[in-house]
């Protein structure tokens, strides 16, 4: 998260690749990582950044993917402030004395379509669905399936759901495999907080998480993952180390 903050925030006059490389080097990381900042480094004289959430995109014995969900504010030359943000897939490798960053893959949601699906407006109008900037841009791009949108709306009846990742910023493949992930295809979303309670927090009721997972399946998901082991017909539910900090809700179409 320190690296993402160093790349996505700078004081007045701190823009540009050279300054970004210096900030990265100050963290003891390869300065060349600044060249992978992409949308984290817009041409603005000043920027600030908030990390909304950081969740696993995958974890193995010697490598990991951490999805850093960001909100960013930039100040233009005229003093105007714009709000945006993205999700960054941060790749790490095990080393001593600590894991080290090897790659950055900032999400690129794509441009908004002139007429998004009608369900998009309904999702944006629902106060019980909390979307970070990257996920909101995914919806505006028109590349998210209606199955995802309708499931969000259905779950927003009994719950307040804080979404972390929808499409952009997620690994293209299920981490450590050759299987395509449902996320980049617009057929999945992750939830990091339910009714204000972070999924990763040991103090969060396991009954609440299990209830949410079961209701996600009832909303049409064929593949619900989370920190709770649930027995279900057709292996509809799963749990593993990657999903101890969020609930994954996936669809076939």
PDB file of C-alpha atoms in Angstrom:
ATOM      1  CA  UNK A   1       0.000   0.000   0.000  1.00  0.00           C
ATOM      2  CA  UNK A   2       2.947   2.321   0.661  1.00  0.00           C
ATOM      3  CA  UNK A   3       4.061   1.916  -2.945  1.00  0.00           C
ATOM      4  CA  UNK A   4       0.604   2.691  -4.349  1.00  0.00           C
ATOM      5  CA  UNK A   5       0.353   5.752  -2.092  1.00  0.00           C
ATOM      6  CA  UNK A   6       3.807   6.925  -3.208  1.00  0.00           C
ATOM      7  CA  UNK A   7       2.799   6.645  -6.859  1.00  0.00           C
ATOM      8  CA  UNK A   8      -0.697   8.107  -6.541  1.00  0.00           C
ATOM      9  CA  UNK A   9      -0.067  11.098  -4.277  1.00  0.00           C
ATOM     10  CA  UNK A  10       2.372  13.989  -4.496  1.00  0.00           C
ATOM     11  CA  UNK A  11       2.725  17.582  -3.267  1.00  0.00           C
ATOM     12  CA  UNK A  12       2.432  20.585  -5.589  1.00  0.00           C
ATOM     13  CA  UNK A  13       4.994  20.233  -8.358  1.00  0.00           C
ATOM     14  CA  UNK A  14       5.705  16.578  -7.571  1.00  0.00           C
ATOM     15  CA  UNK A  15       4.226  15.166 -10.756  1.00  0.00           C
ATOM     16  CA  UNK A  16       6.181  13.299 -13.402  1.00  0.00           C
ATOM     17  CA  UNK A  17       8.044  10.014 -13.759  1.00  0.00           C
ATOM     18  CA  UNK A  18      11.349  11.260 -12.334  1.00  0.00           C
ATOM     19  CA  UNK A  19       9.709  12.419  -9.107  1.00  0.00           C
ATOM     20  CA  UNK A  20       7.714   9.169  -8.893  1.00  0.00           C
ATOM     21  CA  UNK A  21      10.872   7.120  -9.320  1.00  0.00           C
ATOM     22  CA  UNK A  22      12.485   9.036  -6.470  1.00  0.00           C
ATOM     23  CA  UNK A  23       9.529   8.361  -4.182  1.00  0.00           C
ATOM     24  CA  UNK A  24       9.651   4.647  -5.030  1.00  0.00           C
ATOM     25  CA  UNK A  25      13.400   4.494  -4.462  1.00  0.00           C
ATOM     26  CA  UNK A  26      12.895   6.096  -1.034  1.00  0.00           C
ATOM     27  CA  UNK A  27      10.832   3.013  -0.109  1.00  0.00           C
ATOM     28  CA  UNK A  28      13.746   0.744  -1.010  1.00  0.00           C
ATOM     29  CA  UNK A  29      11.977  -0.575  -4.103  1.00  0.00           C
ATOM     30  CA  UNK A  30      13.089  -0.612  -7.761  1.00  0.00           C
ATOM     31  CA  UNK A  31      12.464   2.882  -9.210  1.00  0.00           C
ATOM     32  CA  UNK A  32      11.374   1.283 -12.510  1.00  0.00           C
ATOM     33  CA  UNK A  33       8.099   0.311 -10.819  1.00  0.00           C
ATOM     34  CA  UNK A  34       7.076   3.943 -11.330  1.00  0.00           C
ATOM     35  CA  UNK A  35       6.963   3.251 -15.068  1.00  0.00           C
ATOM     36  CA  UNK A  36       4.016   0.890 -14.414  1.00  0.00           C
ATOM     37  CA  UNK A  37       1.885   3.464 -12.577  1.00  0.00           C
ATOM     38  CA  UNK A  38      -0.452   4.070 -15.527  1.00  0.00           C
ATOM     39  CA  UNK A  39      -3.678   5.786 -14.370  1.00  0.00           C
ATOM     40  CA  UNK A  40      -2.215   6.248 -10.880  1.00  0.00           C
ATOM     41  CA  UNK A  41      -0.034   9.028 -12.276  1.00  0.00           C
ATOM     42  CA  UNK A  42      -2.191  11.474 -14.267  1.00  0.00           C
ATOM     43  CA  UNK A  43      -0.543  14.720 -15.448  1.00  0.00           C
ATOM     44  CA  UNK A  44      -1.711  16.830 -12.522  1.00  0.00           C
ATOM     45  CA  UNK A  45       0.402  19.242 -10.448  1.00  0.00           C
ATOM     46  CA  UNK A  46      -0.890  17.776  -7.179  1.00  0.00           C
ATOM     47  CA  UNK A  47      -2.644  14.605  -6.071  1.00  0.00           C
ATOM     48  CA  UNK A  48      -3.826  12.818  -2.934  1.00  0.00           C
ATOM     49  CA  UNK A  49      -4.898   9.217  -2.549  1.00  0.00           C
ATOM     50  CA  UNK A  50      -6.975   7.098  -0.172  1.00  0.00           C
ATOM     51  CA  UNK A  51      -6.643   3.314   0.014  1.00  0.00           C
ATOM     52  CA  UNK A  52     -10.180   2.028   0.497  1.00  0.00           C
ATOM     53  CA  UNK A  53      -9.277  -1.643   0.825  1.00  0.00           C
ATOM     54  CA  UNK A  54      -6.508  -4.110   0.081  1.00  0.00           C
ATOM     55  CA  UNK A  55      -7.489  -7.710  -0.523  1.00  0.00           C
ATOM     56  CA  UNK A  56      -5.869 -10.808  -1.883  1.00  0.00           C
ATOM     57  CA  UNK A  57      -6.192 -11.502  -5.580  1.00  0.00           C
ATOM     58  CA  UNK A  58      -4.303 -14.714  -4.917  1.00  0.00           C
ATOM     59  CA  UNK A  59      -1.654 -16.123  -2.620  1.00  0.00           C
ATOM     60  CA  UNK A  60       0.776 -19.005  -3.083  1.00  0.00           C
ATOM     61  CA  UNK A  61       3.831 -20.088  -1.136  1.00  0.00           C
ATOM     62  CA  UNK A  62       6.220 -17.756  -2.964  1.00  0.00           C
ATOM     63  CA  UNK A  63       4.038 -15.240  -4.815  1.00  0.00           C
ATOM     64  CA  UNK A  64       0.912 -13.202  -4.256  1.00  0.00           C
ATOM     65  CA  UNK A  65      -1.462 -10.702  -5.808  1.00  0.00           C
ATOM     66  CA  UNK A  66      -2.872  -7.927  -3.635  1.00  0.00           C
ATOM     67  CA  UNK A  67      -5.668  -5.781  -5.062  1.00  0.00           C
ATOM     68  CA  UNK A  68      -5.337  -2.240  -3.737  1.00  0.00           C
ATOM     69  CA  UNK A  69      -8.599  -0.320  -4.160  1.00  0.00           C
ATOM     70  CA  UNK A  70      -7.993   3.440  -4.379  1.00  0.00           C
ATOM     71  CA  UNK A  71      -9.748   6.779  -4.493  1.00  0.00           C
ATOM     72  CA  UNK A  72      -7.689   9.664  -5.866  1.00  0.00           C
ATOM     73  CA  UNK A  73      -8.094  13.435  -6.012  1.00  0.00           C
ATOM     74  CA  UNK A  74      -6.113  15.570  -8.431  1.00  0.00           C
ATOM     75  CA  UNK A  75      -5.756  19.332  -8.543  1.00  0.00           C
ATOM     76  CA  UNK A  76      -5.418  20.943 -11.961  1.00  0.00           C
ATOM     77  CA  UNK A  77      -3.359  24.003 -12.913  1.00  0.00           C
ATOM     78  CA  UNK A  78      -6.469  26.157 -12.471  1.00  0.00           C
ATOM     79  CA  UNK A  79      -7.041  24.857  -8.941  1.00  0.00           C
ATOM     80  CA  UNK A  80     -10.010  22.661  -9.843  1.00  0.00           C
ATOM     81  CA  UNK A  81     -10.225  19.278  -8.087  1.00  0.00           C
ATOM     82  CA  UNK A  82     -11.239  16.052  -9.837  1.00  0.00           C
ATOM     83  CA  UNK A  83     -12.051  12.768  -8.089  1.00  0.00           C
ATOM     84  CA  UNK A  84     -11.272   9.366  -9.552  1.00  0.00           C
ATOM     85  CA  UNK A  85      -9.349   6.260  -8.677  1.00  0.00           C
ATOM     86  CA  UNK A  86      -8.630   2.718  -9.747  1.00  0.00           C
ATOM     87  CA  UNK A  87      -7.782  -0.741  -8.448  1.00  0.00           C
ATOM     88  CA  UNK A  88      -4.159  -1.868  -8.679  1.00  0.00           C
ATOM     89  CA  UNK A  89      -3.116  -5.505  -8.907  1.00  0.00           C
ATOM     90  CA  UNK A  90       0.162  -5.489  -6.958  1.00  0.00           C
ATOM     91  CA  UNK A  91       2.305  -8.589  -7.523  1.00  0.00           C
ATOM     92  CA  UNK A  92       4.678  -9.717  -4.799  1.00  0.00           C
ATOM     93  CA  UNK A  93       7.389 -12.309  -4.428  1.00  0.00           C
ATOM     94  CA  UNK A  94       8.618 -13.895  -1.203  1.00  0.00           C
ATOM     95  CA  UNK A  95      12.054 -12.687  -0.161  1.00  0.00           C
ATOM     96  CA  UNK A  96      13.929 -11.827   3.002  1.00  0.00           C
ATOM     97  CA  UNK A  97      13.365  -9.961   5.236  1.00  0.00           C
ATOM     98  CA  UNK A  98       9.958  -9.281   3.653  1.00  0.00           C
ATOM     99  CA  UNK A  99       7.922  -9.862   0.544  1.00  0.00           C
ATOM    100  CA  UNK A 100       8.814  -7.469  -2.268  1.00  0.00           C
ATOM    101  CA  UNK A 101       6.815  -5.907  -5.083  1.00  0.00           C
ATOM    102  CA  UNK A 102       7.693  -7.192  -8.560  1.00  0.00           C
ATOM    103  CA  UNK A 103       4.947  -5.768 -10.806  1.00  0.00           C
ATOM    104  CA  UNK A 104       2.014  -3.373 -10.885  1.00  0.00           C
ATOM    105  CA  UNK A 105      -1.119  -3.787 -12.984  1.00  0.00           C
ATOM    106  CA  UNK A 106      -3.446  -0.783 -12.527  1.00  0.00           C
ATOM    107  CA  UNK A 107      -6.999  -1.381 -13.691  1.00  0.00           C
ATOM    108  CA  UNK A 108      -8.239   0.237 -16.887  1.00  0.00           C
ATOM    109  CA  UNK A 109     -12.076   0.167 -16.866  1.00  0.00           C
ATOM    110  CA  UNK A 110     -12.376   1.765 -20.296  1.00  0.00           C
ATOM    111  CA  UNK A 111     -14.585   4.674 -21.370  1.00  0.00           C
ATOM    112  CA  UNK A 112     -18.179   5.037 -20.297  1.00  0.00           C
ATOM    113  CA  UNK A 113     -20.749   3.972 -22.869  1.00  0.00           C
ATOM    114  CA  UNK A 114     -23.392   6.520 -23.921  1.00  0.00           C
ATOM    115  CA  UNK A 115     -26.238   4.274 -22.767  1.00  0.00           C
ATOM    116  CA  UNK A 116     -25.319   1.750 -20.058  1.00  0.00           C
ATOM    117  CA  UNK A 117     -27.742  -1.076 -19.201  1.00  0.00           C
ATOM    118  CA  UNK A 118     -30.778   0.151 -17.217  1.00  0.00           C
ATOM    119  CA  UNK A 119     -29.715  -1.846 -14.158  1.00  0.00           C
ATOM    120  CA  UNK A 120     -26.580   0.314 -13.851  1.00  0.00           C
ATOM    121  CA  UNK A 121     -28.652   3.370 -12.936  1.00  0.00           C
ATOM    122  CA  UNK A 122     -30.566   1.290 -10.389  1.00  0.00           C
ATOM    123  CA  UNK A 123     -27.314   0.154  -8.757  1.00  0.00           C
ATOM    124  CA  UNK A 124     -26.009   3.736  -8.575  1.00  0.00           C
ATOM    125  CA  UNK A 125     -29.305   4.854  -7.028  1.00  0.00           C
ATOM    126  CA  UNK A 126     -29.188   2.168  -4.315  1.00  0.00           C
ATOM    127  CA  UNK A 127     -27.575   3.621  -1.143  1.00  0.00           C
ATOM    128  CA  UNK A 128     -26.956   0.143   0.280  1.00  0.00           C
ATOM    129  CA  UNK A 129     -24.475  -0.639  -2.503  1.00  0.00           C
ATOM    130  CA  UNK A 130     -21.088   1.037  -1.956  1.00  0.00           C
ATOM    131  CA  UNK A 131     -18.869   1.148  -5.028  1.00  0.00           C
ATOM    132  CA  UNK A 132     -15.256   2.358  -5.195  1.00  0.00           C
ATOM    133  CA  UNK A 133     -14.236   4.471  -8.230  1.00  0.00           C
ATOM    134  CA  UNK A 134     -12.800   1.593 -10.254  1.00  0.00           C
ATOM    135  CA  UNK A 135     -15.890  -0.575  -9.813  1.00  0.00           C
ATOM    136  CA  UNK A 136     -18.208   2.348 -10.626  1.00  0.00           C
ATOM    137  CA  UNK A 137     -16.242   2.956 -13.831  1.00  0.00           C
ATOM    138  CA  UNK A 138     -16.591  -0.725 -14.687  1.00  0.00           C
ATOM    139  CA  UNK A 139     -20.367  -0.374 -14.522  1.00  0.00           C
ATOM    140  CA  UNK A 140     -20.316   2.789 -16.647  1.00  0.00           C
ATOM    141  CA  UNK A 141     -18.266   0.954 -19.296  1.00  0.00           C
ATOM    142  CA  UNK A 142     -21.213  -1.324 -20.016  1.00  0.00           C
ATOM    143  CA  UNK A 143     -18.985  -4.409 -19.706  1.00  0.00           C
ATOM    144  CA  UNK A 144     -20.602  -5.835 -16.556  1.00  0.00           C
ATOM    145  CA  UNK A 145     -23.245  -8.527 -17.031  1.00  0.00           C
ATOM    146  CA  UNK A 146     -26.809  -7.958 -15.842  1.00  0.00           C
ATOM    147  CA  UNK A 147     -26.488 -11.063 -13.622  1.00  0.00           C
ATOM    148  CA  UNK A 148     -23.944  -9.164 -11.495  1.00  0.00           C
ATOM    149  CA  UNK A 149     -26.044  -5.996 -11.350  1.00  0.00           C
ATOM    150  CA  UNK A 150     -29.249  -7.812 -10.458  1.00  0.00           C
ATOM    151  CA  UNK A 151     -27.490  -9.823  -7.740  1.00  0.00           C
ATOM    152  CA  UNK A 152     -26.094  -6.638  -6.188  1.00  0.00           C
ATOM    153  CA  UNK A 153     -29.577  -5.147  -6.137  1.00  0.00           C
ATOM    154  CA  UNK A 154     -31.109  -8.269  -4.629  1.00  0.00           C
ATOM    155  CA  UNK A 155     -28.447  -8.475  -1.907  1.00  0.00           C
ATOM    156  CA  UNK A 156     -28.934  -4.780  -1.130  1.00  0.00           C
ATOM    157  CA  UNK A 157     -32.368  -5.674   0.214  1.00  0.00           C
ATOM    158  CA  UNK A 158     -31.181  -7.353   3.422  1.00  0.00           C
ATOM    159  CA  UNK A 159     -27.597  -6.028   3.485  1.00  0.00           C
ATOM    160  CA  UNK A 160     -25.382  -3.011   2.944  1.00  0.00           C
ATOM    161  CA  UNK A 161     -22.581  -4.320   0.748  1.00  0.00           C
ATOM    162  CA  UNK A 162     -19.237  -2.619   0.211  1.00  0.00           C
ATOM    163  CA  UNK A 163     -17.897  -3.794  -3.137  1.00  0.00           C
ATOM    164  CA  UNK A 164     -14.142  -3.896  -3.665  1.00  0.00           C
ATOM    165  CA  UNK A 165     -13.580  -5.281  -7.170  1.00  0.00           C
ATOM    166  CA  UNK A 166     -15.844  -5.913 -10.137  1.00  0.00           C
ATOM    167  CA  UNK A 167     -13.932  -6.149 -13.398  1.00  0.00           C
ATOM    168  CA  UNK A 168     -10.842  -3.982 -13.749  1.00  0.00           C
ATOM    169  CA  UNK A 169      -7.740  -4.463 -11.616  1.00  0.00           C
ATOM    170  CA  UNK A 170      -8.326  -8.185 -11.087  1.00  0.00           C
ATOM    171  CA  UNK A 171      -5.899 -10.813 -12.469  1.00  0.00           C
ATOM    172  CA  UNK A 172      -6.984 -12.140 -15.856  1.00  0.00           C
ATOM    173  CA  UNK A 173      -6.442 -15.724 -14.672  1.00  0.00           C
ATOM    174  CA  UNK A 174      -7.402 -17.331 -11.377  1.00  0.00           C
ATOM    175  CA  UNK A 175      -4.107 -16.785  -9.554  1.00  0.00           C
ATOM    176  CA  UNK A 176      -1.690 -19.676  -9.936  1.00  0.00           C
ATOM    177  CA  UNK A 177      -3.770 -21.391 -12.641  1.00  0.00           C
ATOM    178  CA  UNK A 178      -4.453 -21.169 -16.377  1.00  0.00           C
ATOM    179  CA  UNK A 179      -8.210 -20.725 -15.835  1.00  0.00           C
ATOM    180  CA  UNK A 180      -9.751 -17.393 -16.883  1.00  0.00           C
ATOM    181  CA  UNK A 181     -11.221 -15.448 -13.989  1.00  0.00           C
ATOM    182  CA  UNK A 182     -14.871 -14.392 -14.150  1.00  0.00           C
ATOM    183  CA  UNK A 183     -13.947 -10.858 -13.035  1.00  0.00           C
ATOM    184  CA  UNK A 184     -12.310  -9.501 -16.230  1.00  0.00           C
ATOM    185  CA  UNK A 185     -15.269 -10.883 -18.172  1.00  0.00           C
ATOM    186  CA  UNK A 186     -17.668  -8.778 -16.119  1.00  0.00           C
ATOM    187  CA  UNK A 187     -19.217 -11.813 -14.444  1.00  0.00           C
ATOM    188  CA  UNK A 188     -18.192 -11.420 -10.808  1.00  0.00           C
ATOM    189  CA  UNK A 189     -17.859  -9.001  -7.930  1.00  0.00           C
ATOM    190  CA  UNK A 190     -16.130  -9.071  -4.550  1.00  0.00           C
ATOM    191  CA  UNK A 191     -17.481  -7.690  -1.273  1.00  0.00           C
ATOM    192  CA  UNK A 192     -15.043  -6.667   1.460  1.00  0.00           C
ATOM    193  CA  UNK A 193     -17.532  -5.345   4.024  1.00  0.00           C
ATOM    194  CA  UNK A 194     -21.069  -6.416   4.970  1.00  0.00           C
ATOM    195  CA  UNK A 195     -23.322  -4.119   6.988  1.00  0.00           C
ATOM    196  CA  UNK A 196     -20.238  -2.083   7.898  1.00  0.00           C
ATOM    197  CA  UNK A 197     -18.306  -5.124   9.149  1.00  0.00           C
ATOM    198  CA  UNK A 198     -15.084  -6.044   7.280  1.00  0.00           C
ATOM    199  CA  UNK A 199     -15.104  -9.678   6.203  1.00  0.00           C
ATOM    200  CA  UNK A 200     -11.479 -10.032   7.331  1.00  0.00           C
ATOM    201  CA  UNK A 201     -12.204  -8.797  10.880  1.00  0.00           C
ATOM    202  CA  UNK A 202     -12.235 -11.748  13.345  1.00  0.00           C
ATOM    203  CA  UNK A 203     -14.896  -9.841  15.250  1.00  0.00           C
ATOM    204  CA  UNK A 204     -17.306  -9.954  12.313  1.00  0.00           C
ATOM    205  CA  UNK A 205     -20.044 -12.507  12.874  1.00  0.00           C
ATOM    206  CA  UNK A 206     -19.385 -15.693  10.913  1.00  0.00           C
ATOM    207  CA  UNK A 207     -23.160 -16.173  10.854  1.00  0.00           C
ATOM    208  CA  UNK A 208     -23.492 -12.841   9.010  1.00  0.00           C
ATOM    209  CA  UNK A 209     -20.871 -13.854   6.438  1.00  0.00           C
ATOM    210  CA  UNK A 210     -22.413 -17.293   5.943  1.00  0.00           C
ATOM    211  CA  UNK A 211     -25.872 -15.755   5.551  1.00  0.00           C
ATOM    212  CA  UNK A 212     -24.529 -13.358   2.929  1.00  0.00           C
ATOM    213  CA  UNK A 213     -22.803 -16.186   1.046  1.00  0.00           C
ATOM    214  CA  UNK A 214     -25.963 -18.286   1.016  1.00  0.00           C
ATOM    215  CA  UNK A 215     -28.041 -15.331  -0.171  1.00  0.00           C
ATOM    216  CA  UNK A 216     -25.484 -14.644  -2.923  1.00  0.00           C
ATOM    217  CA  UNK A 217     -25.994 -18.192  -4.142  1.00  0.00           C
ATOM    218  CA  UNK A 218     -29.757 -17.710  -3.983  1.00  0.00           C
ATOM    219  CA  UNK A 219     -29.282 -14.583  -6.124  1.00  0.00           C
ATOM    220  CA  UNK A 220     -27.918 -16.786  -8.919  1.00  0.00           C
ATOM    221  CA  UNK A 221     -24.196 -17.138  -8.230  1.00  0.00           C
ATOM    222  CA  UNK A 222     -22.723 -20.479  -9.213  1.00  0.00           C
ATOM    223  CA  UNK A 223     -19.426 -19.815  -7.389  1.00  0.00           C
ATOM    224  CA  UNK A 224     -19.442 -18.176  -3.949  1.00  0.00           C
ATOM    225  CA  UNK A 225     -16.154 -17.973  -2.081  1.00  0.00           C
ATOM    226  CA  UNK A 226     -15.389 -16.624   1.359  1.00  0.00           C
ATOM    227  CA  UNK A 227     -13.820 -17.321   4.745  1.00  0.00           C
ATOM    228  CA  UNK A 228     -16.557 -19.727   5.842  1.00  0.00           C
ATOM    229  CA  UNK A 229     -16.752 -23.369   4.726  1.00  0.00           C
ATOM    230  CA  UNK A 230     -20.317 -24.074   3.585  1.00  0.00           C
ATOM    231  CA  UNK A 231     -21.665 -27.361   2.355  1.00  0.00           C
ATOM    232  CA  UNK A 232     -23.778 -26.869  -0.735  1.00  0.00           C
ATOM    233  CA  UNK A 233     -25.145 -28.858  -3.636  1.00  0.00           C
ATOM    234  CA  UNK A 234     -22.893 -28.926  -6.669  1.00  0.00           C
ATOM    235  CA  UNK A 235     -19.889 -27.455  -4.808  1.00  0.00           C
ATOM    236  CA  UNK A 236     -21.426 -23.984  -5.129  1.00  0.00           C
ATOM    237  CA  UNK A 237     -19.393 -22.666  -2.190  1.00  0.00           C
ATOM    238  CA  UNK A 238     -15.665 -22.644  -1.538  1.00  0.00           C
ATOM    239  CA  UNK A 239     -13.120 -21.238   0.883  1.00  0.00           C
ATOM    240  CA  UNK A 240      -9.353 -20.833   0.700  1.00  0.00           C
ATOM    241  CA  UNK A 241      -6.547 -18.544   1.878  1.00  0.00           C
ATOM    242  CA  UNK A 242      -7.240 -16.021  -0.897  1.00  0.00           C
ATOM    243  CA  UNK A 243     -10.855 -15.531   0.162  1.00  0.00           C
ATOM    244  CA  UNK A 244     -10.419 -15.084   3.899  1.00  0.00           C
ATOM    245  CA  UNK A 245     -10.758 -11.299   3.470  1.00  0.00           C
ATOM    246  CA  UNK A 246     -13.687 -10.971   1.053  1.00  0.00           C
ATOM    247  CA  UNK A 247     -16.671 -12.742  -0.476  1.00  0.00           C
ATOM    248  CA  UNK A 248     -16.454 -13.604  -4.168  1.00  0.00           C
ATOM    249  CA  UNK A 249     -19.715 -13.809  -6.128  1.00  0.00           C
ATOM    250  CA  UNK A 250     -19.372 -15.261  -9.649  1.00  0.00           C
ATOM    251  CA  UNK A 251     -21.752 -15.962 -12.522  1.00  0.00           C
ATOM    252  CA  UNK A 252     -21.724 -18.036 -15.701  1.00  0.00           C
ATOM    253  CA  UNK A 253     -23.254 -15.222 -17.770  1.00  0.00           C
TER     254      UNK A 253
END
